[in-house]
PDB file of C-alpha atoms and ligand atoms in Angstrom:
ATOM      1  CA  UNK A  15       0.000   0.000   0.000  1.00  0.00           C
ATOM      2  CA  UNK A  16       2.113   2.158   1.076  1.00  0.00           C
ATOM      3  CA  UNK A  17       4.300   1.441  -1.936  1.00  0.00           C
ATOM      4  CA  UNK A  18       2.015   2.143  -4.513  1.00  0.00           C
ATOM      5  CA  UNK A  19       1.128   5.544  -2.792  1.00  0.00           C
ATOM      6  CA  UNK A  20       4.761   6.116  -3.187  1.00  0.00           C
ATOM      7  CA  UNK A  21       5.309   5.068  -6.548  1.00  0.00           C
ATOM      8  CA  UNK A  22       5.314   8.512  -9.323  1.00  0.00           C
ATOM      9  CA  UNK A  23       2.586   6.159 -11.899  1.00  0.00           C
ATOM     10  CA  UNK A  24       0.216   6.749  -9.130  1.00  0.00           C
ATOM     11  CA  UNK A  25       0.249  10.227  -9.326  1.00  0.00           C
ATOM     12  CA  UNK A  26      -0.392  10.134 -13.151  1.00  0.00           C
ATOM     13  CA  UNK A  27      -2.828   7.778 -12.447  1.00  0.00           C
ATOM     14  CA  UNK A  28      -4.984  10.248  -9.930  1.00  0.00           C
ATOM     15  CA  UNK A  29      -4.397  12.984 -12.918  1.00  0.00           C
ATOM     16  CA  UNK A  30      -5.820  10.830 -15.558  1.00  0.00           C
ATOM     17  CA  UNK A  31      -9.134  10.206 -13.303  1.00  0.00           C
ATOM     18  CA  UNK A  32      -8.875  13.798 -12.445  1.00  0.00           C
ATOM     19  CA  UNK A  33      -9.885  14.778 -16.321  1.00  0.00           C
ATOM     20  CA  UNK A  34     -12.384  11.852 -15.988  1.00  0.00           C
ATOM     21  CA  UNK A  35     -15.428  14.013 -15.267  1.00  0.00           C
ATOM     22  CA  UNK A  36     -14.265  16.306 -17.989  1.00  0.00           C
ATOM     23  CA  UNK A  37     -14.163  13.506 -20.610  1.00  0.00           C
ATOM     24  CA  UNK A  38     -17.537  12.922 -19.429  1.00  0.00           C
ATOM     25  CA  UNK A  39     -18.794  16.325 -20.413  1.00  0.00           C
ATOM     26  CA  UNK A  40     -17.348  16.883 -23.162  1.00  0.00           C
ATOM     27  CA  UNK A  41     -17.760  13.012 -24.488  1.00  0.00           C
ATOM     28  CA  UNK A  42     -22.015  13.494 -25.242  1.00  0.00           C
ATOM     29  CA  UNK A  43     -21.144  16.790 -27.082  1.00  0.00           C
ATOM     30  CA  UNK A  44     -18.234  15.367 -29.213  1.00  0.00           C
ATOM     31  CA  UNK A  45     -20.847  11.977 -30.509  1.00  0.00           C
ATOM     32  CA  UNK A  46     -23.172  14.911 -31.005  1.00  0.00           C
ATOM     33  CA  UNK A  47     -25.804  13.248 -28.838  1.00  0.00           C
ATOM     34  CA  UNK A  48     -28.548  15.173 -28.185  1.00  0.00           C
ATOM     35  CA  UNK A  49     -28.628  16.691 -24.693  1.00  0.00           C
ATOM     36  CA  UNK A  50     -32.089  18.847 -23.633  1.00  0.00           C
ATOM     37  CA  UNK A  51     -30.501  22.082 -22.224  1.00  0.00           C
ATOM     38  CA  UNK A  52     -26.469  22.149 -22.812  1.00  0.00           C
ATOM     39  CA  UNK A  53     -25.482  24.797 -20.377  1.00  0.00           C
ATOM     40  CA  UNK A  54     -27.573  23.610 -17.445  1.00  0.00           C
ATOM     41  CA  UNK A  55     -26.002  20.022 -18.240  1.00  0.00           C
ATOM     42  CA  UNK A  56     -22.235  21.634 -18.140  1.00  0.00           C
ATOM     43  CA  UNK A  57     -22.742  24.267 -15.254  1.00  0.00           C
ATOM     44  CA  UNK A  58     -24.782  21.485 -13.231  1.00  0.00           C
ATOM     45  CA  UNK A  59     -21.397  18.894 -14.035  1.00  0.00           C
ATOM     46  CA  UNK A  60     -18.605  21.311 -13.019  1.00  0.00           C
ATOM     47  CA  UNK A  61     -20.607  22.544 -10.186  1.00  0.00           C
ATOM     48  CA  UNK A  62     -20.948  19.244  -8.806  1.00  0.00           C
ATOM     49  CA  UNK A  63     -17.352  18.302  -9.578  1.00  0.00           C
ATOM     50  CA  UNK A  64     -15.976  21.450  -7.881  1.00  0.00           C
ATOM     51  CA  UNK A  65     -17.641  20.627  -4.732  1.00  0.00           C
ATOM     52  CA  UNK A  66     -16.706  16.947  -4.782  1.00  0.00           C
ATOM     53  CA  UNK A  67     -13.181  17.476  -5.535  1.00  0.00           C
ATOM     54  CA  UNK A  68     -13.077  20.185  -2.535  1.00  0.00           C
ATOM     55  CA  UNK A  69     -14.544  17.562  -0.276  1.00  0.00           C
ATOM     56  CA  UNK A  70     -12.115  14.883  -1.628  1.00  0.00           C
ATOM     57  CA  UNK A  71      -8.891  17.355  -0.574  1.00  0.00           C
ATOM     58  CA  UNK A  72     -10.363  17.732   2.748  1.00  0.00           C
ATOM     59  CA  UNK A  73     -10.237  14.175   3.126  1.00  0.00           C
ATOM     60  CA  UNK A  74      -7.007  13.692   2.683  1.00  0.00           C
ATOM     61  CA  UNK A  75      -5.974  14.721   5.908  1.00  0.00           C
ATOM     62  CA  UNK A  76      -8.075  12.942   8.134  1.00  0.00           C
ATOM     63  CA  UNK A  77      -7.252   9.475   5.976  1.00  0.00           C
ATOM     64  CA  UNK A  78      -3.723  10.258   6.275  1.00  0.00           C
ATOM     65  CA  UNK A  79      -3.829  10.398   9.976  1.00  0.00           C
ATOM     66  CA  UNK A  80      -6.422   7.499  10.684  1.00  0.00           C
ATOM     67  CA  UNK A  81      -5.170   5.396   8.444  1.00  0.00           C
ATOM     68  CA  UNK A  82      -1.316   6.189   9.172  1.00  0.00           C
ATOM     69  CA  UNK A  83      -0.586   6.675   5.101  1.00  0.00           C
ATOM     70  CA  UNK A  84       1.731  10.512   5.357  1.00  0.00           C
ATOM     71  CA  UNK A  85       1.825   9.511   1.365  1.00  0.00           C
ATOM     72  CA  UNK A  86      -1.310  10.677   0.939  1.00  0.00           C
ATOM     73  CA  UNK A  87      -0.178  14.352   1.334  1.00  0.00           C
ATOM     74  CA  UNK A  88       1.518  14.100  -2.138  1.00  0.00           C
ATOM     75  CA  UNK A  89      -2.115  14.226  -3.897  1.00  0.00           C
ATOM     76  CA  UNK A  90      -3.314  17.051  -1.987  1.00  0.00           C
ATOM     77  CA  UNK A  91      -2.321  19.651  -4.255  1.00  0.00           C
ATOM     78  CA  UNK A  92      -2.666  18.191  -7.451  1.00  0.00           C
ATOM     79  CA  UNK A  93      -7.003  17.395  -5.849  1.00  0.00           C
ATOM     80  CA  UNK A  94      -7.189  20.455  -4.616  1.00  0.00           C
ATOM     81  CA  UNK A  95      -6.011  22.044  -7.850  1.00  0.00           C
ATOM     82  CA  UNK A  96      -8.401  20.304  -9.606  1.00  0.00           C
ATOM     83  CA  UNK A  97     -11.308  21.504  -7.624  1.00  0.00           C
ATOM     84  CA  UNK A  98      -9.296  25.004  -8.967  1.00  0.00           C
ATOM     85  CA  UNK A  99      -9.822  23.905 -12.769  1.00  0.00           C
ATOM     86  CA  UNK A 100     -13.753  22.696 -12.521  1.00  0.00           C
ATOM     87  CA  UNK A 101     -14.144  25.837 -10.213  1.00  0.00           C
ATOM     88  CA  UNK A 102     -13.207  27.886 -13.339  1.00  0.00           C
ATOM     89  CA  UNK A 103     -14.574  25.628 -16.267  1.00  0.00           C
ATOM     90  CA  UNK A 104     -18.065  26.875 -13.930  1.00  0.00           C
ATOM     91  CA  UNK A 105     -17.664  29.789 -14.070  1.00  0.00           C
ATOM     92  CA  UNK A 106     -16.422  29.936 -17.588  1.00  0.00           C
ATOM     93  CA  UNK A 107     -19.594  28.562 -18.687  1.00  0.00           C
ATOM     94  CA  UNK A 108     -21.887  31.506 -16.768  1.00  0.00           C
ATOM     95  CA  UNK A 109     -19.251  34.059 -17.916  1.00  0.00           C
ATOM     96  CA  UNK A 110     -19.455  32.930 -21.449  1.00  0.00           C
ATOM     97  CA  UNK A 111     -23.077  31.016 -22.012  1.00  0.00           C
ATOM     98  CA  UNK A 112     -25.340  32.532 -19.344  1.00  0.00           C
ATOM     99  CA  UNK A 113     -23.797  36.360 -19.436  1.00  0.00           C
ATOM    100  CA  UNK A 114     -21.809  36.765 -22.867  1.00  0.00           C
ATOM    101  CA  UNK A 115     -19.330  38.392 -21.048  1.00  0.00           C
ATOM    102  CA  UNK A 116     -21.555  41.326 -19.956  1.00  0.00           C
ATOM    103  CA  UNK A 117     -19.577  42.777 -16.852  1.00  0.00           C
ATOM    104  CA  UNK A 118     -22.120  44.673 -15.745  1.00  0.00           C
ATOM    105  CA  UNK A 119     -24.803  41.824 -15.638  1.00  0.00           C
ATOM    106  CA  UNK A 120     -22.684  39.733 -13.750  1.00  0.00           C
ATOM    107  CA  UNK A 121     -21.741  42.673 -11.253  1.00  0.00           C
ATOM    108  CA  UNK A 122     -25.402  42.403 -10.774  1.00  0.00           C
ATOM    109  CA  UNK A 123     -26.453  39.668 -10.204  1.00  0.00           C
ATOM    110  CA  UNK A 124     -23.504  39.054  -7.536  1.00  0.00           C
ATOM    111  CA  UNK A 125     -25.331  41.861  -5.946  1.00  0.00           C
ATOM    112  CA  UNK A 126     -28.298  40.858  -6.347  1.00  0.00           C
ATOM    113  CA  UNK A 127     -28.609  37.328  -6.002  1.00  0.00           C
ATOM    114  CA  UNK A 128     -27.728  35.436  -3.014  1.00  0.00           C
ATOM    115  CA  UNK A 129     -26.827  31.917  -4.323  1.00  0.00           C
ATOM    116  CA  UNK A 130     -24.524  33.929  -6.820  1.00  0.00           C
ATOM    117  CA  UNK A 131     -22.813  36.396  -4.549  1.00  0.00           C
ATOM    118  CA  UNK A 132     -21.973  33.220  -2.578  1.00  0.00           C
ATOM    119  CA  UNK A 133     -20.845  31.057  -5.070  1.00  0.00           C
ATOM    120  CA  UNK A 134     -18.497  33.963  -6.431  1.00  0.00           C
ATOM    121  CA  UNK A 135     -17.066  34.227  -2.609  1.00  0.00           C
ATOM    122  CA  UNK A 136     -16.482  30.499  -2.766  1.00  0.00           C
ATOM    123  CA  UNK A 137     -14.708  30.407  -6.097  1.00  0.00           C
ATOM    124  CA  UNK A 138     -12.596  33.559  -5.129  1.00  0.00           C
ATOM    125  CA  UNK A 139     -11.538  32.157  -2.059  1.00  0.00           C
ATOM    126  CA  UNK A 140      -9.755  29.266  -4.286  1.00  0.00           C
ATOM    127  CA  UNK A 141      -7.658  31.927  -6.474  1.00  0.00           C
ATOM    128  CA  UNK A 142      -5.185  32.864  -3.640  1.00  0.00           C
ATOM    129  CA  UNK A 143      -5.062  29.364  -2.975  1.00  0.00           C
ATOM    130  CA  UNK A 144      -4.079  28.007  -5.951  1.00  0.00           C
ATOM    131  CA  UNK A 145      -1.568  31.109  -6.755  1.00  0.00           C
ATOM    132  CA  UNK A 146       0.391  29.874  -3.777  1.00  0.00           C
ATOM    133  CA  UNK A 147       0.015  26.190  -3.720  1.00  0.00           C
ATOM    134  CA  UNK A 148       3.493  25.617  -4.951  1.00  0.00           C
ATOM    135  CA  UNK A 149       6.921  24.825  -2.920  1.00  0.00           C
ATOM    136  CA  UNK A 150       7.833  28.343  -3.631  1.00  0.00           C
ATOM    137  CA  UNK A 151       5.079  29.948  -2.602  1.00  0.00           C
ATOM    138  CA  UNK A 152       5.238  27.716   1.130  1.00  0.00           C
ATOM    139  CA  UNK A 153       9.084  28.868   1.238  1.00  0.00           C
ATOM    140  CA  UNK A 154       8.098  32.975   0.550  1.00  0.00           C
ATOM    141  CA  UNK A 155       4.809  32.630   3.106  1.00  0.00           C
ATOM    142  CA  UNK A 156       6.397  30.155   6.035  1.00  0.00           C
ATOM    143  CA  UNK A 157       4.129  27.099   6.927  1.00  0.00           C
ATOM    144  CA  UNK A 158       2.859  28.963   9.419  1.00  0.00           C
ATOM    145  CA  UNK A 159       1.411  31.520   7.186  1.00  0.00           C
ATOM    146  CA  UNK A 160       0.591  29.473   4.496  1.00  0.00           C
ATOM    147  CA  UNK A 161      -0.964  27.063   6.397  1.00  0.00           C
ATOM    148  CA  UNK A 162      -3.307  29.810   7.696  1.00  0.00           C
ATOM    149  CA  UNK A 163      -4.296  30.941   4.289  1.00  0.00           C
ATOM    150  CA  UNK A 164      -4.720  27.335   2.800  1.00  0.00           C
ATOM    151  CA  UNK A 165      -7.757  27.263   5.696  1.00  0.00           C
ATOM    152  CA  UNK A 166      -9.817  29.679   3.362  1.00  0.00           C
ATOM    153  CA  UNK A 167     -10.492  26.425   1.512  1.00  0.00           C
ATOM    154  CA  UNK A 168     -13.117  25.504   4.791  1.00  0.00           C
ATOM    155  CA  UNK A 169     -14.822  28.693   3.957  1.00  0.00           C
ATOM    156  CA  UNK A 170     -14.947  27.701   0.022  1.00  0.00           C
ATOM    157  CA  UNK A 171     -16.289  24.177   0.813  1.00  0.00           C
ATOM    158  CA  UNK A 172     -19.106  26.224   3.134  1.00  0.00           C
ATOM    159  CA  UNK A 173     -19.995  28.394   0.595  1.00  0.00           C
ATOM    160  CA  UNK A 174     -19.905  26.223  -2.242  1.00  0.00           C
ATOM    161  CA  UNK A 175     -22.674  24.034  -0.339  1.00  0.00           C
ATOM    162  CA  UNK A 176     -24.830  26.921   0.477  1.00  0.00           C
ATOM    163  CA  UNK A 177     -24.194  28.305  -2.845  1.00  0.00           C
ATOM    164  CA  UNK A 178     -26.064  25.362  -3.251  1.00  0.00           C
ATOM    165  CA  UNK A 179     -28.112  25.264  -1.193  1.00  0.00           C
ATOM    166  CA  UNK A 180     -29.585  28.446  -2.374  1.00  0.00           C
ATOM    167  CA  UNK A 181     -30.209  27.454  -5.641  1.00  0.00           C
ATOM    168  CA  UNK A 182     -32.416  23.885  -5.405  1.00  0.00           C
ATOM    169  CA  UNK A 183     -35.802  24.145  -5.209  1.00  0.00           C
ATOM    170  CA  UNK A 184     -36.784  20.859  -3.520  1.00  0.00           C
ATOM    171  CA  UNK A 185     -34.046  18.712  -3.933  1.00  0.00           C
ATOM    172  CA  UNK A 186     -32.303  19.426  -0.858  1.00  0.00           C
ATOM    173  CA  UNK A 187     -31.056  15.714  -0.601  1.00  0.00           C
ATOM    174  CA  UNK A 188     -27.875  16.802  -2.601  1.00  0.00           C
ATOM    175  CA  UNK A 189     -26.723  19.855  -0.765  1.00  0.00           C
ATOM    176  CA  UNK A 190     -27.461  19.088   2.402  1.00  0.00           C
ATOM    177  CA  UNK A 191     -25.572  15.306   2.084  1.00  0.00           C
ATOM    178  CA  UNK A 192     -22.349  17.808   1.112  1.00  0.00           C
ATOM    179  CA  UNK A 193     -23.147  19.796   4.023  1.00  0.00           C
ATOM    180  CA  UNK A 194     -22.941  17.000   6.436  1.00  0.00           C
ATOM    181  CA  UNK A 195     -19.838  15.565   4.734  1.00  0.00           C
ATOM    182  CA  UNK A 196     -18.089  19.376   5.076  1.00  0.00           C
ATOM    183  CA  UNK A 197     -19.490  19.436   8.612  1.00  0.00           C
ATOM    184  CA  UNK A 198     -18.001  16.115   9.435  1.00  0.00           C
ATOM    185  CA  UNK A 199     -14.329  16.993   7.702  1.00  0.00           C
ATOM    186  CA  UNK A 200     -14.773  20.437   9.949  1.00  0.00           C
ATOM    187  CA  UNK A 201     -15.683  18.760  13.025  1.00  0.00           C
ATOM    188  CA  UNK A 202     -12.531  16.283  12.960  1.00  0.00           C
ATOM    189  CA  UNK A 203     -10.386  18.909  12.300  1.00  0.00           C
ATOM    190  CA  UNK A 204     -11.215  20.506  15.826  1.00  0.00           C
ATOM    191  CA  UNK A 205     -11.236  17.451  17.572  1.00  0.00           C
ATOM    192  CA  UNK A 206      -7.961  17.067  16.404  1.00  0.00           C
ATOM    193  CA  UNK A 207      -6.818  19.990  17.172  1.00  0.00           C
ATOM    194  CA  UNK A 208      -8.264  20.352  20.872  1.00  0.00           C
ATOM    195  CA  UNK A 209      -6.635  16.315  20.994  1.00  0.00           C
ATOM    196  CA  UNK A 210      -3.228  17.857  20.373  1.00  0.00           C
ATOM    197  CA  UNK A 211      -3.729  20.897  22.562  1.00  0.00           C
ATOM    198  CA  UNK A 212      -4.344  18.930  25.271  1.00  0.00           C
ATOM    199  CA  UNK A 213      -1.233  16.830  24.532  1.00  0.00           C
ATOM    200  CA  UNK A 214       1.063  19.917  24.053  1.00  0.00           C
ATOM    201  CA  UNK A 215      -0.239  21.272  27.450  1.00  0.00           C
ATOM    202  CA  UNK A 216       0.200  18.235  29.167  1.00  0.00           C
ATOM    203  CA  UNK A 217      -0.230  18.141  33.187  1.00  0.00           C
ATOM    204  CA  UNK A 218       2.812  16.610  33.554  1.00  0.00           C
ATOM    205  CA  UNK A 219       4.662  20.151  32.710  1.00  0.00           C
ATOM    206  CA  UNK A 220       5.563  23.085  34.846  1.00  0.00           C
ATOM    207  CA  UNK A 221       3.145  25.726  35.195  1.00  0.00           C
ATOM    208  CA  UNK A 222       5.107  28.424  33.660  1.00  0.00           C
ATOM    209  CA  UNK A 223       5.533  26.333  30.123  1.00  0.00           C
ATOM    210  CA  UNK A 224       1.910  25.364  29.789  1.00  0.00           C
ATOM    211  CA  UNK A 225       1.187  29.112  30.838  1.00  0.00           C
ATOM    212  CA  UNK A 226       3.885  29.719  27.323  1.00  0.00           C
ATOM    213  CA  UNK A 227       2.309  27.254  25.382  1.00  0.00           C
ATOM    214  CA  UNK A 228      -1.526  28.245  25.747  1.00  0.00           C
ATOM    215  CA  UNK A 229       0.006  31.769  24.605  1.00  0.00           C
ATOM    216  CA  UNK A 230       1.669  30.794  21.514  1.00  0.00           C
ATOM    217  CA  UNK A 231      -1.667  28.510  20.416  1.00  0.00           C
TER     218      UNK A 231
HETATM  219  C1  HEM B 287     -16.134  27.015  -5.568  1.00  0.00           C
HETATM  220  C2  HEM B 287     -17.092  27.620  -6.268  1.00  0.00           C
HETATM  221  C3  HEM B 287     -18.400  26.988  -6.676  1.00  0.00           C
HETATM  222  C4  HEM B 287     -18.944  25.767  -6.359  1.00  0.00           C
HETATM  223  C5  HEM B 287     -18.378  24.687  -5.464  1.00  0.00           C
HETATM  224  C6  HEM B 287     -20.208  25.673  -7.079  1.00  0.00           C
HETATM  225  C7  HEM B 287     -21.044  24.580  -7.030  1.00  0.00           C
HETATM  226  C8  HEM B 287     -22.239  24.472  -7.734  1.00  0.00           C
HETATM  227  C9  HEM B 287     -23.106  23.333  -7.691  1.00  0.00           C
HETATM  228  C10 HEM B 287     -22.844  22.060  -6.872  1.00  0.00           C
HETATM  229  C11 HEM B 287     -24.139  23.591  -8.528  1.00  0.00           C
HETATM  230  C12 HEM B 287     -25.349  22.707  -8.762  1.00  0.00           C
HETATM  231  C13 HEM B 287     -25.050  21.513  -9.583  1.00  0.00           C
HETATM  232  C14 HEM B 287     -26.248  20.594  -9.664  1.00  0.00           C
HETATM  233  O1  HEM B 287     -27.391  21.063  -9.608  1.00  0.00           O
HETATM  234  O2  HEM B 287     -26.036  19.391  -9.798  1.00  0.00           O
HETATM  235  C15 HEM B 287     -23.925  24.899  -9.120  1.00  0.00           C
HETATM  236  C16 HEM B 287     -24.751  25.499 -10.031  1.00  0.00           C
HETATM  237  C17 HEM B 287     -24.608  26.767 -10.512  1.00  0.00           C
HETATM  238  N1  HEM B 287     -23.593  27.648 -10.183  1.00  0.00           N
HETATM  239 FE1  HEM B 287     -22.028  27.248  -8.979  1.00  0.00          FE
HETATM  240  N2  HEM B 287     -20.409  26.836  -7.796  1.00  0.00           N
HETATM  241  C18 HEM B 287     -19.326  27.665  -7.561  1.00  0.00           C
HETATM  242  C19 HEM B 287     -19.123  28.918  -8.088  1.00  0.00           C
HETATM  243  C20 HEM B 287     -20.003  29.566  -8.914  1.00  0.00           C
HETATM  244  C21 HEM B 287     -19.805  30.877  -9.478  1.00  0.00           C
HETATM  245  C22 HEM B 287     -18.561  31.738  -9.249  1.00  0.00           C
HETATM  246  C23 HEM B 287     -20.889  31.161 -10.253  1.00  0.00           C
HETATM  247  C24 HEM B 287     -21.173  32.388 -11.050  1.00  0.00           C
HETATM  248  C25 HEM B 287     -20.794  33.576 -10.717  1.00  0.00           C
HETATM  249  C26 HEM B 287     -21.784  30.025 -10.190  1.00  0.00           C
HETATM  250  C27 HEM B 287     -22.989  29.912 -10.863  1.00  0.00           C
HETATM  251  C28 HEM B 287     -23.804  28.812 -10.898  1.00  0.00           C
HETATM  252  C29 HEM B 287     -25.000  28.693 -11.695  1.00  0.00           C
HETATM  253  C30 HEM B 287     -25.586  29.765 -12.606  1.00  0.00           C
HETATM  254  C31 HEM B 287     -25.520  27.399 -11.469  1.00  0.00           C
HETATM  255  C32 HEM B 287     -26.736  26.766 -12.093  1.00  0.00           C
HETATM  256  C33 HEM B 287     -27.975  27.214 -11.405  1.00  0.00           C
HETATM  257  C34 HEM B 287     -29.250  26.654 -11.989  1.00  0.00           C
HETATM  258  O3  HEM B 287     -29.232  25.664 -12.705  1.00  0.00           O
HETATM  259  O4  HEM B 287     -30.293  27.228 -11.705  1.00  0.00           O
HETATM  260  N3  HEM B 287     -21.215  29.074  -9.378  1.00  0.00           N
HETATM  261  N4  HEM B 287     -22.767  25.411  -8.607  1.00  0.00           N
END
């Protein structure tokens, strides 16, 4: 296992299936089969695949640390930069199909509509993200730093389910399924946290350094 989460074909592997869902939008269109309403089938496919590759790179910390597989960090990126690409294939398609590239429109309805003005804060969030996912970028920021920015990625996955949400009329099976599964990923992450707190300030230290340490967290 761990081997084979090691091994570089793996990688290419997870980038192949990564265009998957793109081969499967663009497949009906290129045997010219006939699909009802073409830019709800495309924004409704890169919406959903946005959200579930978000959710997939906020798995990958929890798995690594259950599970005991550090390897596992080496896809984080290239998932989370692929919840990046369908993020802008999305809103590609409403820049170019739904608004022909009519700034003002879109201004407005970002104003105006709540499902939009959220779904534009969750695909913004991602830009500063994916600027300064690289090595570089982690050396110029510190991990600290970085680490602190790369959070904005919770607020994303939040708004991308309310985003929604917002929009579903009665089908709230789908959203609300994400929202427990960005709950849960949420959740964990403060258990674990609070876990190692307690660990760090253990009772076993002097007053004065768990007096430091409760600072510095
Ligand atoms: C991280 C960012 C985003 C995520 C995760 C996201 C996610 C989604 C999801 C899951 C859907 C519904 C898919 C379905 O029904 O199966 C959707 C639909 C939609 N999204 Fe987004 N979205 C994001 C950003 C945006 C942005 C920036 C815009 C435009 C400014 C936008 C406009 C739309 C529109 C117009 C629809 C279709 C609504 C309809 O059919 O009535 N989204 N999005």
């Amino acid at each position: 296992m761990h081997t084979l989460l090691a091994s570089k074909y793996t990688k290419a592997v997870l980038f192949l299936l990564g265009l998957g869902p793109l081969a499967s939008i663009v497949w009906p269109f290129w045997r010219g089969y006939t699909i009802p309403n073409p830019l709800e089938f495309i924004q409704h496919a890169t919406g959903d695949w946005t959200l579930r590759f978000l959710l997939i790179t906020l798995t990958i910390s929890p798995l690594r640390k259950l599970f005991h597989v550090p390897e596992l960090i080496r896809f984080r990126r290239m998932l989370g930069l692929f919840a990046f690409f369908y993020a802008c294939l999305h809103f590609t398609t409403y820049l170019l199909f739904d608004k022909v590239f009519d700034l003002s429109e879109i201004w407005k309805d970002v104003y105006k509509r709540p499902f939009i003005t959220v779904g534009f804060t969750a695909f913004v969030l991602l830009i500063p993200l994916a600027i300064t996912s690289t090595a570089g970028w982690i050396r110029r920021l510190g991990g600290r730093r970085w680490q602190m920015l790369h959070r904005a990625i919770y607020f994303s996955a939040v708004c991308g389910v309310i985003h929604y949400y917002w929009q579903v009329k009665s089908a709230v099976i789908r959203p609300l399924t994400y929202g427990a599964l960005v709950a849960l990923l949420l959740g964990w992450r403060v258990m674990d946290w609070l876990v190692r707190r307690k660990q760090t300030v253990s009772p076993a230290k002097p007053a004065v350094q768990q007096a430091s340490v409760q600072r510095l967290s």
